[in-house]
Amino acid sequence: MNIIEAIKLNFDYVNREESDGTETVVHALSDLDLTIEKGSFVCILGHNGSGKSTFARLINGLNLPTEGTILVSGMDTKEEEKLLAIRETAGMVFQNPDNQIIANVVEEDVAFGPENMGVPQAELETRVTKALENVSMTAYRYRSPNRLSGGQKQRVAIAGVMAMKPECIVLDEPTAMLDPTGREDVLKTVHELNRQDGITIVLITHYMEEAVDADRVIVMDHGRVAMDGTPVEIFGRVEELKKLSLSVPVMTELAFELKKAGLSIPEGVLREEELVEAILKNR
Amino acid sequence: MREITLGQYYPADSVLHRLDPRTKLAGTLVFLISLFIAKGFPGYAVATVFLAAVIIMSKVPLSFIVRGLKAIVILLLISVSFNIFLTDGTPIFTLGPLKATREGLNLALFMGVRLIYLVIGSSILTLTTTPNQLTDGLEKSLGFLKKIGVPVHEIAMMMSIALRFIPILTEETDKIMKAQMARGADFESGGIIKKAKAMIPLLVPLFISAFRRAGDLAMAMEARCYHGGEGRTKLRPLHYERRDVIAYIILAVYFVLMIIMK
């Protein structure tokens, strides 16, 4: 079953040049057809301006398509009365952890979404407790978000979405502003939510390493799907990725170079252990 | 910078801290009004006893409470001396051309005490209530204004968002300032005008960043189904407890007493 379905999706915006006032229409998405299966972990890659963030905002109904339709659990984002239900179904986590925390206490921020949905107070309590447990932030429940690290703030933001009991979470470059430890924590949390609670994850990123453990990798370029497949399939096509000015995970890159140098190494090496094994076989 | 505390909340575990913010707001208001009702010595005696009792109950050290008075020392001195020297009546002593009168001294004394009590009374509110509780309390107690079209929920939401962003923007100001100082900007020397001019390159990036943050935050709020105060529930709704009822009774008794004493 598909939770997100994009049909001939187009999104244009007008870019105004500051210096001379000329306006150019940018096609952020052009005729994008894409479906995302319920319960899957999908990673969307692409360089800046490939349309990946635009796509995320269209899922959540924050922007409306210029042309075409996007269905979330069968609901069209263009129908205004369904907007709240769509946002409940597909939650969203943004890049900057500071700019998406609203309340002054962690637990109140986590409760913000369900409060808006009008969830009764007794249930709010259980939802907040559960959501904070989900992201292992229970110990920080009564703290001020200002005292947390970037990774912790991002986990609070994820808990805020989890408390809305979504079927799907869209994360728009959630790790871009975090240090390595924070990135690892956030990724671990997201993978756990996918595995244990069956939440569909759409992770938008430009760190190739984060795509390694996904079920499916979609590479976007110029508002279209350029590549689509499992991580092994995608990262096996090193040269194609480079043409789209994307890098590949370090291990894949190393494997690719070693292979070029004459070693026998299989396609689609993604992890350190795999590469070590492949090299050892060459002795 | 992260430790910045707004207002002057003093964390402690006292009855006063645990009272509902609405009760404390009402209490402060009643106390302030009562100070203007009181005219003579007995009224002030009752107010003093009441205030002293509240201070003891609050468990806030006296030094913290007195600290709030620093801001009004000059105002206090001016109003007291004006009252002493400019009131007509029986003279006590003269200071050059100035003549101090008995009535003036009397008036000045009450005036001074009233001013001090006003400041202490409102300090107690902010010392025992977090800014968040205060916002909540204001939203709830001013709820009736919604009927005449005052956007009470929106104002309260703005206040609490402002509270959340003040430390973030302070930190950012600090960062921009250091970045500019590293490139030779001078924020310290010169007169007021030069200093004010030096602030312009600081304020422009700060404003741009604040607007960007506001845009991001609005989007994040919308993504989490925010659509105004309509149909919203609260995780921690304000509840009147028994202690609040008792506080209201004490307050009523105090107020009646003050009216009788005037």
Short mmCIF file of C-alpha atoms in Angstrom, two decimals, chain B residues 9 18 52-53 66 71-73 79-80 86 96 98 104 106 125 127 129 149 178-179 184 230 234 253:
data_model
loop_
_atom_site.label_atom_id
_atom_site.label_comp_id
_atom_site.label_asym_id
_atom_site.label_seq_id
_atom_site.Cartn_x
_atom_site.Cartn_y
_atom_site.Cartn_z
CA TYR B 9 12.28 34.01 39.13
CA ARG B 18 2.75 26.43 44.15
CA ALA B 52 5.77 40.41 55.87
CA ALA B 53 3.74 37.22 56.11
CA VAL B 66 15.29 44.33 48.37
CA ALA B 71 15.75 50.66 40.48
CA ILE B 72 13.53 53.12 42.31
CA VAL B 73 16.01 54.66 44.76
CA SER B 79 9.35 62.10 45.72
CA VAL B 80 10.19 61.99 49.41
CA LEU B 86 6.90 71.48 49.27
CA GLY B 96 18.51 77.31 53.12
CA LEU B 98 13.71 75.11 51.79
CA GLY B 104 5.20 67.15 54.56
CA ASN B 106 4.11 62.77 57.35
CA LEU B 125 4.81 37.88 42.01
CA LEU B 127 10.02 36.05 42.06
CA THR B 129 6.15 32.69 39.26
CA GLY B 149 -12.32 40.86 20.19
CA LYS B 178 32.33 38.90 17.97
CA ALA B 179 32.41 38.28 14.22
CA GLY B 184 37.86 45.50 13.46
CA GLU B 230 -9.79 27.24 18.72
CA LYS B 234 -3.61 21.82 27.19
CA VAL B 253 -10.35 39.20 54.60
#
